[in-house]
Amino acid sequence: KSHAPAGSRRPLTHSARALSRARAPAGGAAMAKRKREHDFSHLLPPHWKNCIDQWLQEDIPSFDIGGFVVGEDPKAAKLFTKTSGVLCGCAFFDAVFEKLGGCEVEWLFEEGDFIDASQGKVVTARVRGPARKVLLGERTALNILSRASGVATVTRKAVEAAKRERWHGMVAGTRKTTPGFRLVEKYALLVGGAATHRDNLSAMVMLKDNHVWATGSITSAVAKAKVCVGFSMKIEVECSSEAEAMEACKAGADVVMLDNFKPADLHEVAKHVKSSYPHVTIEASGGITEATLASFLGPHIDVVSKSFHQGYECIDFSLKIDH
């Protein structure tokens, strides 16, 4: 029953599945199982665990008096999911307890599973180890898991809404992430089924209104960007009118963002742009909510982007020592 190293997920054993069903609240299924196609933890860069050190240092900069109280006696604890949502952030949760040493994590669900807690809290994992280390990692691990799962949950809702519309395009996040927490939030977008958009300023050129105003025109801004991008990087231009979109395409932009358009205007402009520049990717962004998402989808829109990692509702988890 030892846990897999952080960054990998071992298949659930029969006994673990049975325990999960036995612990599920009566009167309803605990989860909607998904066959996991991808292990996104394999994407994480070699230095990703450095953030775990930083978060633990932030939470325990000096003496751990609570840890002194409970000592090193071996204890087992249950991780409960208390509100329904998509489970995300397992590798980060594991890494917290791996860093502290002497702890094991056994997952009863796969990352990406939707856990239904509408009938009561659901046992999701077990943590075993010295009492002070289990409690030392508790809050940091829960904070990561609740936020990652919150982003994955709201993202999954949007992706599934787009699928119901039989739309051909892609739902994406944005770069409006929490400083110091971008890796987790971008990871959660992938678990939720969306594209990450550009991960950082170096990943793709996006020329926004400030770039254009500072340079003088869309044409000059794109021309200067082309000096550096070569063949391997795309250029996107934020546009607020059809004239700007056409100028961006003529200048050689790969992606045109139609920003803050009303749906009716958006689709008309997108149709005109695509008729002249069918190879250009058109992104809709700005003012899109869960309720209005469907109205922004259309045959000439390739990407719809939204800041899923701003203002999301965290999924509630708790970790309780067996007693």
Coordinates of C-alpha atoms in Angstrom, one line a residue:
K1 CA 0.0 0.0 0.0
S2 CA 2.9 2.3 -0.4
H3 CA 2.2 5.4 -2.5
A4 CA 3.7 6.0 -6.0
P5 CA 6.4 8.6 -6.2
A6 CA 5.2 12.2 -6.7
G7 CA 4.8 12.8 -10.4
S8 CA 3.3 9.3 -11.1
R9 CA 0.0 7.6 -10.5
R10 CA -0.2 3.9 -10.0
P11 CA -3.4 2.1 -11.0
L12 CA -6.0 1.6 -8.2
T13 CA -5.9 -1.8 -6.6
H14 CA -9.1 -3.8 -6.2
S15 CA -9.0 -3.3 -2.5
A16 CA -8.6 0.5 -2.9
R17 CA -11.6 0.6 -5.2
A18 CA -13.6 -1.5 -2.7
L19 CA -12.6 0.8 0.2
S20 CA -13.6 3.8 -1.9
R21 CA -17.1 2.4 -2.5
A22 CA -17.4 1.3 1.1
R23 CA -16.6 4.8 2.4
A24 CA -18.8 6.6 -0.1
P25 CA -21.9 8.2 1.5
A26 CA -25.0 6.1 1.2
G27 CA -27.6 7.2 -1.3
G28 CA -25.5 8.1 -4.3
A29 CA -22.4 7.4 -6.3
A30 CA -19.2 9.1 -5.1
M31 CA -17.8 9.9 -8.4
A32 CA -18.1 9.9 -12.2
K33 CA -15.2 7.7 -13.4
R34 CA -13.2 8.9 -16.4
K35 CA -10.7 6.7 -18.2
R36 CA -7.5 8.9 -17.8
E37 CA -5.9 9.3 -21.2
H38 CA -3.0 11.4 -20.1
D39 CA -0.8 11.8 -17.0
F40 CA -0.2 15.5 -17.0
S41 CA 2.3 15.2 -14.1
H42 CA 4.8 14.0 -16.7
L43 CA 4.8 17.6 -18.1
L44 CA 6.2 19.1 -14.9
P45 CA 9.7 20.6 -15.3
P46 CA 12.7 19.3 -13.3
H47 CA 12.6 22.2 -10.9
W48 CA 8.9 22.1 -10.1
K49 CA 9.4 20.8 -6.5
N50 CA 11.2 24.0 -5.6
C51 CA 7.8 25.6 -5.1
I52 CA 7.0 23.0 -2.5
D53 CA 10.0 24.1 -0.5
Q54 CA 8.9 27.7 -0.7
W55 CA 5.3 27.1 0.3
L56 CA 6.4 25.0 3.3
Q57 CA 8.9 27.7 4.4
E58 CA 6.1 30.3 4.1
D59 CA 3.9 28.2 6.4
I60 CA 6.4 27.2 9.0
P61 CA 9.2 29.8 9.1
S62 CA 10.1 29.0 12.7
F63 CA 9.1 26.6 15.5
D64 CA 6.3 24.1 15.0
I65 CA 4.8 23.9 18.5
G66 CA 1.8 21.9 17.3
G67 CA 4.2 19.3 15.9
F68 CA 6.0 19.3 19.2
V69 CA 2.7 18.5 21.0
V70 CA 1.8 15.5 18.8
G71 CA 5.3 14.1 18.3
E72 CA 6.4 11.3 16.0
D73 CA 3.9 8.6 16.7
P74 CA 2.7 6.9 13.5
K75 CA -0.8 8.0 12.5
A76 CA -3.2 7.5 9.6
A77 CA -5.5 10.3 8.3
K78 CA -8.3 10.4 5.7
L79 CA -8.5 13.0 3.0
F80 CA -12.2 14.0 2.6
T81 CA -13.7 15.8 -0.4
K82 CA -16.5 17.9 1.0
T83 CA -17.8 19.7 -2.1
S84 CA -18.3 18.2 -5.5
G85 CA -15.7 18.8 -8.1
V86 CA -12.9 17.6 -10.4
L87 CA -9.9 16.1 -8.4
C88 CA -6.7 17.9 -9.4
G89 CA -3.3 18.5 -8.0
C90 CA -2.4 15.0 -6.7
A91 CA 1.2 15.2 -7.7
F92 CA 1.6 18.5 -5.7
F93 CA -0.2 17.0 -2.7
D94 CA 2.1 14.0 -2.9
A95 CA 5.2 16.1 -3.1
V96 CA 4.4 18.0 0.1
F97 CA 4.4 14.8 2.1
E98 CA 7.4 13.4 0.2
K99 CA 9.4 16.5 1.1
L100 CA 8.6 16.1 4.8
G101 CA 9.7 12.5 4.7
G102 CA 8.3 9.3 6.2
C103 CA 4.8 9.8 4.8
E104 CA 2.8 7.7 2.4
V105 CA -0.2 8.8 0.3
E106 CA -2.7 6.3 -1.1
W107 CA -5.3 7.7 -3.6
L108 CA -8.7 6.1 -3.9
F109 CA -9.5 8.2 -7.0
E110 CA -7.6 9.2 -10.1
E111 CA -6.7 12.8 -10.9
G112 CA -9.4 14.1 -13.3
D113 CA -12.2 12.2 -11.6
F114 CA -15.4 14.1 -10.8
I115 CA -16.1 13.4 -7.1
D116 CA -19.8 13.8 -6.1
A117 CA -20.0 15.0 -2.5
S118 CA -23.6 16.1 -2.8
Q119 CA -24.7 13.4 -0.4
G120 CA -21.9 13.9 2.1
K121 CA -18.1 14.0 2.3
V122 CA -16.2 11.4 0.4
V123 CA -13.0 9.6 1.5
T124 CA -10.6 10.4 -1.4
A125 CA -7.1 9.4 -0.1
R126 CA -5.2 8.2 3.0
V127 CA -2.1 9.7 4.4
R128 CA 0.1 7.7 6.8
G129 CA 3.2 8.9 8.7
P130 CA 4.6 10.5 11.8
A131 CA 1.8 12.6 13.4
R132 CA 3.8 15.9 13.3
K133 CA 4.7 15.5 9.7
V134 CA 1.1 14.6 8.6
L135 CA -0.1 17.8 10.4
L136 CA 2.9 19.9 9.2
G137 CA 2.0 19.2 5.5
E138 CA -1.8 19.3 6.0
R139 CA -2.6 22.9 5.3
T140 CA -0.1 23.4 2.5
A141 CA -1.3 20.3 0.7
L142 CA -5.0 21.1 1.1
N143 CA -4.5 24.7 -0.1
I144 CA -2.9 23.4 -3.3
L145 CA -5.4 20.7 -3.9
S146 CA -8.5 22.9 -3.2
R147 CA -7.3 25.5 -5.7
A148 CA -6.1 23.2 -8.4
S149 CA -9.4 21.3 -8.2
G150 CA -11.4 24.6 -8.3
V151 CA -9.7 25.6 -11.5
A152 CA -10.1 22.1 -13.0
T153 CA -13.8 22.1 -12.1
V154 CA -14.8 25.4 -13.6
T155 CA -12.7 24.6 -16.7
R156 CA -14.4 21.2 -17.1
K157 CA -17.8 22.9 -17.1
A158 CA -16.8 25.3 -19.9
V159 CA -15.2 22.5 -22.0
E160 CA -18.3 20.3 -21.6
A161 CA -20.6 23.2 -22.5
A162 CA -18.6 23.8 -25.7
K163 CA -18.8 20.1 -26.6
R164 CA -22.6 20.2 -26.1
E165 CA -22.7 22.9 -28.8
R166 CA -20.7 20.6 -31.2
W167 CA -18.3 23.4 -31.6
H168 CA -15.0 22.6 -33.5
G169 CA -12.8 25.0 -31.6
M170 CA -10.8 25.1 -28.4
V171 CA -11.5 26.5 -24.9
A172 CA -8.4 28.2 -23.4
G173 CA -7.2 29.9 -20.3
T174 CA -5.2 33.1 -20.1
R175 CA -2.0 34.4 -18.5
K176 CA -4.0 36.1 -15.7
T177 CA -2.7 33.7 -13.1
T178 CA -1.8 34.0 -9.4
P179 CA 1.9 35.0 -9.0
G180 CA 3.9 32.1 -7.7
F181 CA 1.0 29.7 -8.4
R182 CA 1.0 29.7 -12.3
L183 CA 2.3 26.2 -12.7
V184 CA -0.5 24.7 -10.6
E185 CA -3.2 26.8 -12.3
K186 CA -2.0 26.1 -15.8
Y187 CA -1.7 22.4 -14.9
A188 CA -5.3 22.5 -13.7
L189 CA -6.5 23.9 -17.0
L190 CA -5.1 20.8 -18.7
V191 CA -6.7 18.4 -16.2
G192 CA -10.0 20.3 -16.8
G193 CA -9.7 19.7 -20.6
A194 CA -8.7 23.2 -21.8
A195 CA -5.7 24.7 -23.5
T196 CA -3.3 26.7 -21.4
H197 CA -3.0 29.5 -24.0
R198 CA 0.6 30.9 -23.7
D199 CA 2.3 29.8 -20.5
N200 CA 4.4 33.0 -20.2
L201 CA 5.6 36.1 -22.0
S202 CA 8.2 34.0 -23.8
A203 CA 5.9 31.3 -25.1
M204 CA 4.1 33.4 -27.8
V205 CA 4.1 37.0 -29.0
M206 CA 0.9 38.7 -28.1
L207 CA 0.7 42.3 -29.3
K208 CA -2.0 44.2 -27.3
D209 CA -3.3 47.7 -27.5
N210 CA -0.4 49.1 -25.4
H211 CA 2.2 47.5 -27.8
V212 CA 0.4 49.0 -30.8
W213 CA 0.1 52.5 -29.2
A214 CA 3.8 52.4 -28.1
T215 CA 4.9 51.4 -31.6
G216 CA 2.5 53.5 -33.7
S217 CA 0.5 50.9 -35.6
I218 CA -0.3 47.2 -35.8
T219 CA 1.7 46.9 -39.0
S220 CA 4.9 48.3 -37.4
A221 CA 4.4 46.2 -34.2
V222 CA 4.1 43.0 -36.2
A223 CA 7.0 43.8 -38.5
K224 CA 9.3 44.4 -35.5
A225 CA 8.1 41.2 -33.8
K226 CA 8.9 39.2 -37.0
V227 CA 12.6 40.2 -36.6
C228 CA 12.8 37.9 -33.6
V229 CA 10.3 35.1 -33.9
G230 CA 11.7 33.2 -36.8
F231 CA 9.7 30.2 -37.9
S232 CA 8.9 28.6 -34.5
M233 CA 6.8 31.2 -32.7
K234 CA 3.4 32.6 -33.5
I235 CA 2.3 36.2 -33.3
E236 CA -1.1 37.2 -32.0
V237 CA -2.6 40.6 -32.2
E238 CA -5.4 41.9 -30.0
C239 CA -8.0 43.8 -32.1
S240 CA -11.0 45.8 -31.2
S241 CA -12.5 46.4 -34.7
E242 CA -12.7 44.7 -38.1
A243 CA -10.3 47.2 -39.6
E244 CA -7.6 46.3 -37.0
A245 CA -8.2 42.6 -37.5
M246 CA -7.7 43.0 -41.3
E247 CA -4.6 45.1 -40.7
A248 CA -3.2 42.4 -38.4
C249 CA -3.8 39.7 -40.9
K250 CA -2.3 41.7 -43.8
A251 CA 0.8 42.3 -41.6
G252 CA 1.3 38.6 -41.1
A253 CA -0.3 37.8 -37.7
D254 CA -0.9 34.1 -37.1
V255 CA -3.7 34.7 -34.5
V256 CA -6.2 37.5 -34.2
M257 CA -7.9 38.1 -30.9
L258 CA -11.3 39.8 -31.3
D259 CA -11.5 41.4 -27.8
N260 CA -14.7 42.5 -26.0
F261 CA -17.0 42.1 -29.0
K262 CA -20.7 41.5 -28.6
P263 CA -21.5 38.0 -29.9
A264 CA -23.5 39.2 -33.0
D265 CA -20.7 41.6 -34.0
L266 CA -18.0 39.0 -33.2
H267 CA -19.4 36.4 -35.6
E268 CA -19.9 38.9 -38.4
V269 CA -16.3 40.2 -38.2
A270 CA -14.9 36.7 -37.8
K271 CA -16.7 35.6 -41.0
H272 CA -15.3 38.5 -42.9
V273 CA -11.8 37.9 -41.6
K274 CA -11.9 34.2 -42.4
S275 CA -13.2 34.8 -45.9
S276 CA -10.1 36.8 -46.7
Y277 CA -7.5 35.0 -44.4
P278 CA -8.8 31.5 -43.9
H279 CA -5.5 30.3 -42.4
V280 CA -5.5 32.8 -39.5
T281 CA -6.7 31.6 -36.1
I282 CA -9.5 33.7 -34.6
E283 CA -9.8 33.9 -30.9
A284 CA -12.7 35.4 -29.0
S285 CA -12.0 36.9 -25.6
G286 CA -13.4 39.4 -23.1
G287 CA -16.7 39.5 -21.3
I288 CA -17.3 35.7 -21.6
T289 CA -19.0 34.1 -18.7
E290 CA -20.2 30.5 -18.0
A291 CA -23.8 31.7 -18.8
T292 CA -22.8 33.4 -22.1
L293 CA -20.1 31.1 -23.4
A294 CA -22.3 29.3 -25.9
S295 CA -23.2 32.6 -27.7
F296 CA -19.5 33.2 -28.5
L297 CA -19.0 29.8 -30.2
G298 CA -19.4 29.7 -34.0
P299 CA -18.1 28.3 -37.2
H300 CA -15.5 31.1 -37.7
I301 CA -14.2 31.1 -34.1
D302 CA -11.3 28.8 -33.4
V303 CA -10.5 29.7 -29.7
V304 CA -12.5 31.1 -26.9
S305 CA -10.4 32.2 -23.9
K306 CA -11.4 33.0 -20.4
S307 CA -9.5 33.5 -17.1
F308 CA -10.7 30.4 -15.3
H309 CA -8.0 30.9 -12.7
Q310 CA -9.5 34.2 -11.5
G311 CA -12.4 34.2 -9.1
Y312 CA -12.9 30.5 -9.1
E313 CA -14.6 28.6 -6.2
C314 CA -12.2 26.3 -4.4
I315 CA -13.2 22.7 -3.7
D316 CA -13.4 22.0 0.0
F317 CA -11.1 19.2 1.3
S318 CA -10.2 18.3 4.9
L319 CA -7.6 15.9 6.3
K320 CA -8.6 14.1 9.6
I321 CA -6.5 11.9 11.8
D322 CA -8.1 8.5 12.5
H323 CA -9.3 8.4 16.1

